[in-house]
CSV table of C-alpha atoms and ligand atoms in Angstrom, one decimal:
chain,number,residue,atom,x,y,z
L,1322,MET,CA,54.5,144.5,42.9
L,1323,LYS,CA,55.8,142.8,39.9
L,1324,LYS,CA,58.2,143.4,37.1
L,1325,ASN,CA,55.4,143.8,34.5
L,1326,PHE,CA,57.2,145.3,31.6
L,1327,LEU,CA,57.8,142.0,29.9
L,1328,LYS,CA,58.2,141.1,26.2
L,1329,PHE,CA,54.8,141.3,24.5
L,1330,ASN,CA,54.8,137.9,23.0
L,1331,ASN,CA,51.8,138.9,20.9
L,1332,SER,CA,49.8,140.0,23.9
L,1333,PHE,CA,49.6,143.4,25.7
L,1334,LYS,CA,47.0,142.4,28.2
L,1335,ASN,CA,48.1,143.8,31.7
L,1336,LYS,CA,51.5,144.6,30.6
L,1337,SER,CA,53.3,148.0,31.0
L,1338,PHE,CA,54.7,149.5,27.9
L,1339,VAL,CA,58.0,151.1,28.8
L,1340,SER,CA,60.2,150.5,25.9
L,1341,ILE,CA,60.3,149.5,22.1
L,1342,ASN,CA,62.7,146.6,23.3
L,1343,GLN,CA,59.5,144.8,24.6
L,1344,PHE,CA,58.6,144.0,20.9
L,1345,SER,CA,59.9,140.8,19.3
L,1346,SER,CA,58.1,140.6,16.1
L,1347,LYS,CA,56.3,142.7,13.3
L,1348,ARG,CA,53.2,140.7,14.1
L,1349,GLU,CA,52.9,142.7,17.4
L,1350,VAL,CA,53.0,145.9,15.5
L,1351,GLU,CA,50.3,144.5,13.1
L,1352,ILE,CA,48.1,143.8,16.0
L,1353,ILE,CA,48.3,147.5,17.2
L,1354,PHE,CA,47.8,148.8,13.7
L,1355,LYS,CA,44.6,146.6,13.1
L,1356,THR,CA,43.2,147.8,16.4
L,1357,ALA,CA,44.0,151.5,15.5
L,1358,ASP,CA,42.2,151.2,12.1
L,1359,LYS,CA,39.1,150.2,13.9
L,1360,MET,CA,39.6,153.1,16.3
L,1361,LYS,CA,39.9,155.4,13.4
L,1362,ASN,CA,36.6,154.3,12.0
L,1363,LEU,CA,34.8,154.6,15.4
L,1364,VAL,CA,36.1,158.2,15.8
L,1365,LYS,CA,35.4,159.2,12.1
L,1366,ASN,CA,31.8,157.9,12.5
L,1367,ARG,CA,31.5,159.5,15.8
L,1368,ALA,CA,30.6,156.2,17.2
L,1369,VAL,CA,31.4,156.8,20.8
L,1370,ASN,CA,31.5,153.4,22.4
L,1371,GLY,CA,31.8,152.3,25.9
L,1372,LEU,CA,34.4,149.7,25.4
L,1373,LEU,CA,36.4,150.9,28.5
L,1374,LYS,CA,33.3,152.0,30.5
L,1375,GLY,CA,34.2,151.2,34.2
L,1376,TYR,CA,37.9,151.6,33.7
L,1377,CYS,CA,40.0,154.5,35.1
L,1378,VAL,CA,43.0,155.8,33.4
L,1379,ALA,CA,45.4,158.3,35.2
L,1380,GLU,CA,47.8,160.5,33.4
L,1381,LEU,CA,50.8,161.9,35.4
L,1382,PHE,CA,52.9,164.4,33.4
L,1383,TYR,CA,56.1,165.8,35.0
L,1384,GLN,CA,57.1,167.6,31.8
L,1385,PRO,CA,55.2,169.8,29.3
L,1386,SER,CA,53.1,168.3,26.7
L,1387,THR,CA,50.4,169.3,24.2
L,1388,ARG,CA,49.8,166.3,21.9
L,1389,THR,CA,50.7,163.3,24.0
L,1390,PHE,CA,48.6,164.6,26.9
L,1391,THR,CA,45.6,165.4,24.9
L,1392,SER,CA,45.6,162.4,22.6
L,1393,PHE,CA,45.7,160.0,25.7
L,1394,LEU,CA,43.0,161.9,27.4
L,1395,GLY,CA,41.0,161.9,24.1
L,1396,ALA,CA,41.7,158.2,23.7
L,1397,ALA,CA,40.4,157.4,27.2
L,1398,ASN,CA,37.3,159.7,26.6
L,1399,TRP,CA,36.4,158.2,23.3
L,1400,LEU,CA,36.4,154.8,24.8
L,1401,GLY,CA,34.4,155.7,27.7
L,1402,ALA,CA,36.9,155.3,30.5
L,1403,LEU,CA,37.1,157.6,33.5
L,1404,ALA,CA,40.3,159.8,33.0
L,1405,ILE,CA,42.3,161.4,35.7
L,1406,PRO,CA,44.5,163.9,33.8
L,1407,ILE,CA,47.3,165.5,35.9
L,1408,HIS,CA,49.6,168.0,34.3
L,1409,GLY,CA,52.2,170.0,36.2
L,1410,MET,CA,53.2,167.1,38.4
L,1411,SER,CA,56.7,168.5,39.0
L,1412,ALA,CA,55.4,171.8,40.1
L,1413,TYR,CA,52.1,171.0,42.1
L,1414,SER,CA,52.4,167.4,43.3
L,1415,SER,CA,54.1,166.0,46.4
L,1416,ALA,CA,57.2,165.5,44.2
L,1417,VAL,CA,57.9,169.2,45.4
L,1418,LYS,CA,58.0,168.0,49.1
L,1419,GLY,CA,60.5,165.2,48.2
L,1420,GLU,CA,58.1,162.3,47.5
L,1421,SER,CA,59.8,159.5,45.4
L,1422,LEU,CA,58.3,158.6,42.1
L,1423,ALA,CA,57.6,155.1,43.3
L,1424,ASP,CA,55.5,156.5,46.2
L,1425,SER,CA,53.6,158.8,43.9
L,1426,ILE,CA,52.7,155.9,41.6
L,1427,ARG,CA,51.5,153.8,44.5
L,1428,SER,CA,49.6,156.8,45.8
L,1429,ILE,CA,47.7,157.6,42.5
L,1430,TYR,CA,46.6,154.0,42.3
L,1431,GLN,CA,45.2,154.0,45.9
L,1432,THR,CA,43.5,157.5,45.5
L,1433,SER,CA,42.0,157.0,42.2
L,1434,ALA,CA,41.6,153.3,41.7
L,1435,ALA,CA,43.3,153.6,38.3
L,1436,ASP,CA,43.6,150.6,36.1
L,1437,LEU,CA,46.3,152.1,34.2
L,1438,ILE,CA,48.8,154.9,34.6
L,1439,ILE,CA,50.4,157.0,31.8
L,1440,LEU,CA,53.6,158.7,32.7
L,1441,ARG,CA,55.7,161.4,31.3
L,1442,HIS,CA,58.9,162.2,33.3
L,1443,PRO,CA,62.4,163.7,32.8
L,1444,ASP,CA,64.3,160.8,34.1
L,1445,ASP,CA,65.5,158.2,31.6
L,1446,ASP,CA,64.6,155.2,33.8
L,1447,SER,CA,61.4,156.8,35.2
L,1448,SER,CA,59.0,154.4,33.4
L,1449,GLU,CA,60.9,151.3,34.4
L,1450,ILE,CA,60.8,152.5,38.0
L,1451,ALA,CA,57.2,153.2,37.9
L,1452,ALA,CA,56.3,149.9,36.2
L,1453,LYS,CA,58.3,148.1,38.8
L,1454,ASN,CA,56.4,149.9,41.7
L,1455,SER,CA,53.0,149.9,40.3
L,1456,TYR,CA,50.1,147.6,40.9
L,1457,VAL,CA,48.8,148.4,37.5
L,1458,PRO,CA,50.3,148.7,33.9
L,1459,VAL,CA,52.3,151.9,33.2
L,1460,ILE,CA,52.5,153.4,29.7
L,1461,ASN,CA,55.7,155.5,29.0
L,1462,ALA,CA,54.6,158.8,27.5
L,1463,GLY,CA,58.2,160.0,27.3
L,1464,SER,CA,61.0,159.2,29.6
L,1465,GLY,CA,63.9,161.7,29.7
L,1466,LYS,CA,66.2,161.6,26.7
L,1467,LYS,CA,65.8,157.8,26.4
L,1468,GLU,CA,62.4,156.6,25.0
L,1469,HIS,CA,58.9,157.8,23.7
L,1470,PRO,CA,57.6,154.4,22.6
L,1471,THR,CA,54.0,155.4,21.9
L,1472,GLN,CA,55.2,158.3,19.7
L,1473,ALA,CA,57.2,155.6,17.8
L,1474,ILE,CA,54.0,153.6,17.2
L,1475,LEU,CA,52.0,156.6,16.0
L,1476,ASP,CA,55.0,157.6,13.7
L,1477,LEU,CA,55.1,154.1,12.2
L,1478,TYR,CA,51.3,154.1,11.8
L,1479,THR,CA,51.6,157.5,10.0
L,1480,ILE,CA,54.4,156.1,7.6
L,1481,ASN,CA,52.2,153.2,6.8
L,1482,GLN,CA,49.2,155.3,6.1
L,1483,LYS,CA,51.1,157.7,3.9
L,1484,LEU,CA,53.6,155.4,2.1
L,1485,LYS,CA,51.7,152.2,2.3
L,1486,LYS,CA,54.7,150.3,3.7
L,1487,THR,CA,57.0,150.2,6.5
L,1488,ASP,CA,60.0,148.3,4.8
L,1489,ASN,CA,62.8,149.2,2.5
L,1490,LEU,CA,62.7,152.8,3.5
L,1491,THR,CA,65.5,155.3,3.7
L,1492,VAL,CA,64.7,157.3,6.8
L,1493,ALA,CA,66.6,160.6,7.5
L,1494,MET,CA,66.5,161.7,11.1
L,1495,VAL,CA,67.4,165.4,11.5
L,1496,GLY,CA,68.2,167.7,14.4
L,1497,ASP,CA,68.9,166.9,18.1
L,1498,LEU,CA,69.6,163.2,18.0
L,1499,LYS,CA,71.5,163.3,21.2
L,1500,ASN,CA,68.8,164.7,23.5
L,1501,GLY,CA,65.7,163.8,21.6
L,1502,ARG,CA,63.9,160.6,22.7
L,1503,THR,CA,61.5,160.2,19.7
L,1504,ILE,CA,64.1,159.2,17.2
L,1505,LYS,CA,65.6,156.5,19.5
L,1506,SER,CA,62.2,154.7,19.8
L,1507,LEU,CA,61.4,155.3,16.2
L,1508,ALA,CA,64.8,153.9,14.9
L,1509,LEU,CA,64.3,150.7,17.2
L,1510,ILE,CA,60.7,150.0,15.9
L,1511,LEU,CA,61.7,150.6,12.3
L,1512,SER,CA,64.7,148.3,12.6
L,1513,LEU,CA,62.5,145.7,14.2
L,1514,VAL,CA,59.9,145.7,11.3
L,1515,ASP,CA,62.5,145.6,8.6
L,1516,LYS,CA,66.2,145.2,8.7
L,1517,LYS,CA,66.4,146.7,5.2
L,1518,ASN,CA,65.1,150.1,6.5
L,1519,LYS,CA,68.2,152.4,6.3
L,1520,PHE,CA,69.0,155.3,8.5
L,1521,ILE,CA,70.7,158.5,7.8
L,1522,PHE,CA,71.3,160.6,10.9
L,1523,VAL,CA,71.8,164.4,10.3
L,1524,SER,CA,72.7,166.4,13.2
L,1525,PRO,CA,75.3,169.0,14.3
L,1526,ASP,CA,78.5,167.3,15.6
L,1527,THR,CA,77.7,168.0,19.2
L,1528,LEU,CA,74.2,166.5,18.9
L,1529,ARG,CA,74.9,163.2,17.2
L,1530,ALA,CA,72.8,160.1,18.0
L,1531,PRO,CA,74.5,158.1,21.1
L,1532,MET,CA,76.9,155.5,20.1
L,1533,SER,CA,74.8,153.0,22.0
L,1534,LEU,CA,72.0,153.4,19.5
L,1535,ILE,CA,74.2,153.3,16.5
L,1536,ASN,CA,76.0,150.2,17.6
L,1537,LYS,CA,72.6,148.6,18.5
L,1538,LEU,CA,71.5,149.2,14.9
L,1539,LYS,CA,74.7,148.1,13.3
L,1540,SER,CA,74.7,144.9,15.4
L,1541,ALA,CA,71.3,144.1,14.1
L,1542,LYS,CA,72.8,144.5,10.6
L,1543,VAL,CA,70.9,147.6,9.9
L,1544,GLU,CA,72.5,150.3,7.6
L,1545,VAL,CA,73.3,153.6,9.4
L,1546,TYR,CA,75.0,156.6,8.0
L,1547,GLU,CA,76.0,159.9,9.7
L,1548,THR,CA,76.2,163.3,8.1
L,1549,ASP,CA,75.8,167.0,8.5
L,1550,ASP,CA,75.0,167.6,4.9
L,1551,LEU,CA,71.3,167.7,4.3
L,1552,ASN,CA,71.4,168.8,0.7
L,1553,GLU,CA,73.5,165.7,-0.4
L,1554,ILE,CA,71.0,163.2,1.1
L,1555,MET,CA,67.7,164.8,0.3
L,1556,PRO,CA,67.1,163.0,-3.1
L,1557,LYS,CA,67.4,159.5,-1.5
L,1558,VAL,CA,65.0,160.0,1.4
L,1559,ASP,CA,61.5,158.4,1.8
L,1560,VAL,CA,61.0,159.8,5.4
L,1561,LEU,CA,62.4,163.1,6.4
L,1562,TYR,CA,61.9,163.0,10.4
L,1563,VAL,CA,62.8,166.4,11.6
L,1564,THR,CA,63.2,167.1,15.3
L,1565,ARG,CA,63.6,170.2,17.5
L,1566,ILE,CA,66.8,171.1,19.2
L,1567,GLN,CA,65.9,170.3,22.7
L,1568,LYS,CA,66.7,173.6,24.5
L,1569,GLU,CA,65.7,172.2,28.0
L,1570,TRP,CA,68.8,170.0,28.1
L,1571,PHE,CA,71.5,172.6,27.4
L,1572,ALA,CA,73.5,173.9,30.2
L,1573,LYS,CA,74.2,177.3,28.6
L,1574,GLU,CA,72.1,179.5,26.2
L,1575,GLU,CA,75.1,180.1,24.1
L,1576,GLU,CA,75.6,176.5,23.3
L,1577,TYR,CA,71.9,176.2,22.3
L,1578,ASN,CA,72.3,179.3,20.1
L,1579,ALA,CA,75.3,177.9,18.4
L,1580,VAL,CA,73.3,174.9,17.1
L,1581,CYS,CA,69.7,176.3,16.9
L,1582,GLY,CA,68.9,176.8,13.2
L,1583,SER,CA,71.5,174.3,12.0
L,1584,PHE,CA,69.1,172.6,9.8
L,1585,ILE,CA,65.9,174.4,8.4
L,1586,ILE,CA,63.6,172.6,6.0
L,1587,ASP,CA,62.3,175.1,3.5
L,1588,HIS,CA,61.0,175.2,-0.1
L,1589,LYS,CA,64.4,175.3,-1.5
L,1590,ILE,CA,65.6,172.1,0.3
L,1591,MET,CA,62.3,170.4,-0.5
L,1592,ARG,CA,63.0,170.9,-4.2
L,1593,LYS,CA,65.7,168.3,-3.8
L,1594,ALA,CA,63.4,165.7,-2.3
L,1595,LYS,CA,61.5,162.8,-4.2
L,1596,LYS,CA,57.9,163.5,-5.3
L,1597,LYS,CA,56.9,160.5,-3.2
L,1598,MET,CA,58.3,161.1,0.3
L,1599,ILE,CA,57.0,162.5,3.6
L,1600,VAL,CA,58.2,165.1,6.1
L,1601,MET,CA,57.4,164.2,9.7
L,1602,HIS,CA,58.0,166.0,13.0
L,1603,PRO,CA,56.8,164.8,16.5
L,1604,LEU,CA,56.2,168.6,17.2
L,1605,PRO,CA,56.5,171.0,18.8
L,1606,ARG,CA,58.4,172.8,16.0
L,1607,VAL,CA,60.5,175.8,16.8
L,1608,ASN,CA,62.1,176.9,13.5
L,1609,GLU,CA,63.4,173.7,12.0
L,1610,ILE,CA,60.4,173.5,9.5
L,1611,SER,CA,59.7,176.8,7.8
L,1612,THR,CA,55.9,177.4,7.7
L,1613,GLU,CA,56.0,177.6,3.9
L,1614,VAL,CA,56.4,173.9,3.9
L,1615,ASP,CA,53.1,173.3,5.6
L,1616,SER,CA,51.2,173.5,2.4
L,1617,ASP,CA,53.5,171.0,0.6
L,1618,PRO,CA,51.6,167.7,0.1
L,1619,ARG,CA,54.5,165.8,1.4
L,1620,ALA,CA,54.2,167.5,4.9
L,1621,ALA,CA,52.8,164.8,7.1
L,1622,TYR,CA,53.4,166.5,10.5
L,1623,PHE,CA,49.8,167.7,11.1
L,1624,ARG,CA,48.1,164.5,10.2
L,1625,GLN,CA,50.8,162.6,12.2
L,1626,MET,CA,49.2,163.9,15.3
L,1627,ARG,CA,45.8,162.3,14.6
L,1628,SER,CA,47.5,159.0,14.4
L,1629,GLY,CA,48.3,159.5,18.1
L,1630,LEU,CA,44.7,159.3,19.0
L,1631,TYR,CA,44.1,156.2,17.1
L,1632,THR,CA,47.2,154.3,18.2
L,1633,ARG,CA,46.8,155.4,21.8
L,1634,MET,CA,43.2,154.3,21.8
L,1635,ALA,CA,44.4,151.0,20.5
L,1636,LEU,CA,47.0,150.7,23.2
L,1637,LEU,CA,44.6,151.4,26.0
L,1638,LYS,CA,42.2,148.9,24.6
L,1639,LEU,CA,44.8,146.2,24.1
L,1640,ILE,CA,46.4,146.6,27.5
L,1641,LEU,CA,43.2,146.7,29.5
L,1642,LEU,CA,40.9,144.3,27.5
L,1643,GLY,CA,43.5,142.2,25.5
L,1644,ASN,CA,43.4,141.3,21.8
L,1645,LYS,CA,39.9,139.9,21.4
K,2411,NCD,C1,58.3,165.2,21.8
K,2411,NCD,C2,58.7,164.8,23.1
K,2411,NCD,O1,58.1,165.3,24.2
K,2411,NCD,O2,59.7,164.1,23.2
K,2411,NCD,N1,57.0,165.7,21.5
K,2411,NCD,C3,56.0,164.8,21.6
K,2411,NCD,O3,55.8,164.2,22.4
K,2411,NCD,N2,55.3,164.8,20.4
K,2411,NCD,C4,59.4,166.0,21.0
K,2411,NCD,C5,59.9,167.3,21.6
K,2411,NCD,O4,59.6,167.8,22.7
K,2411,NCD,O5,60.7,168.0,20.8
């Protein structure tokens, strides 16, 4: 067993992907994007290819998921790998009997002969633990409140597709910035690709982004501004990244009710936005984006999901086969 979640240094081969902190250059993001573009063409042309024929990919999900689970499963299938998709790990696996995550990871490898394990788990350090104890690379498909690195890659890919750049952007992140993991990974990757990307964090006071994230961005000389006034910031924004208030992390229903509905994106607020900007959301949405916005050409959240298929295909290929 090895500590295999090392810095990428331009090569993803046989490495676990647990954190955006493994990136050290924009070049690494470009390698993924280039591969994802090829995957996009492959899917568009219905050119099923057996690039990963003979490989086996296991998915272990201890938390609910629609998009991440199906796009990884789709990615494995489109590339011809054998897929072992397991949802409901927290209800139906031996975790119920008290088995540790480390033992479950070792077991899945032995029982399925998987070449790669994709993990979603409620603990912040789950992916690190899994990667340390795994014989094969682990991909973090969401770890607690901490990180969702493949979501950040698909988000950045969407931004690049829609706005044709990933630099010099003003990105407003709205909603539950305390418990949400997507914004943390996305802020890290955006600050890596360009220090001139600026962040506006918009949240209720009780759901502000952790100081550790804000300090990390500030020490990298990235501009960060916090507010609870959405109206004031709308005209400046290139990317409006809206997130769900993460009900599952609240101790009391009343506490959730007090903040749920704090920021709702509707036609009225969209009138204040630039003509050329995009609205994103990792989904699922509850009520934070009114359905009337769905038909606005700036709404990118449905197309954003398809980027998940292409970028996850790229990651599977790059980790299992390398850059060639
Ligand atoms: C997110 C997650 O699980 O962190 N969903 C996703 O993967 N697209 C966001 C959320 O649950 O709110």
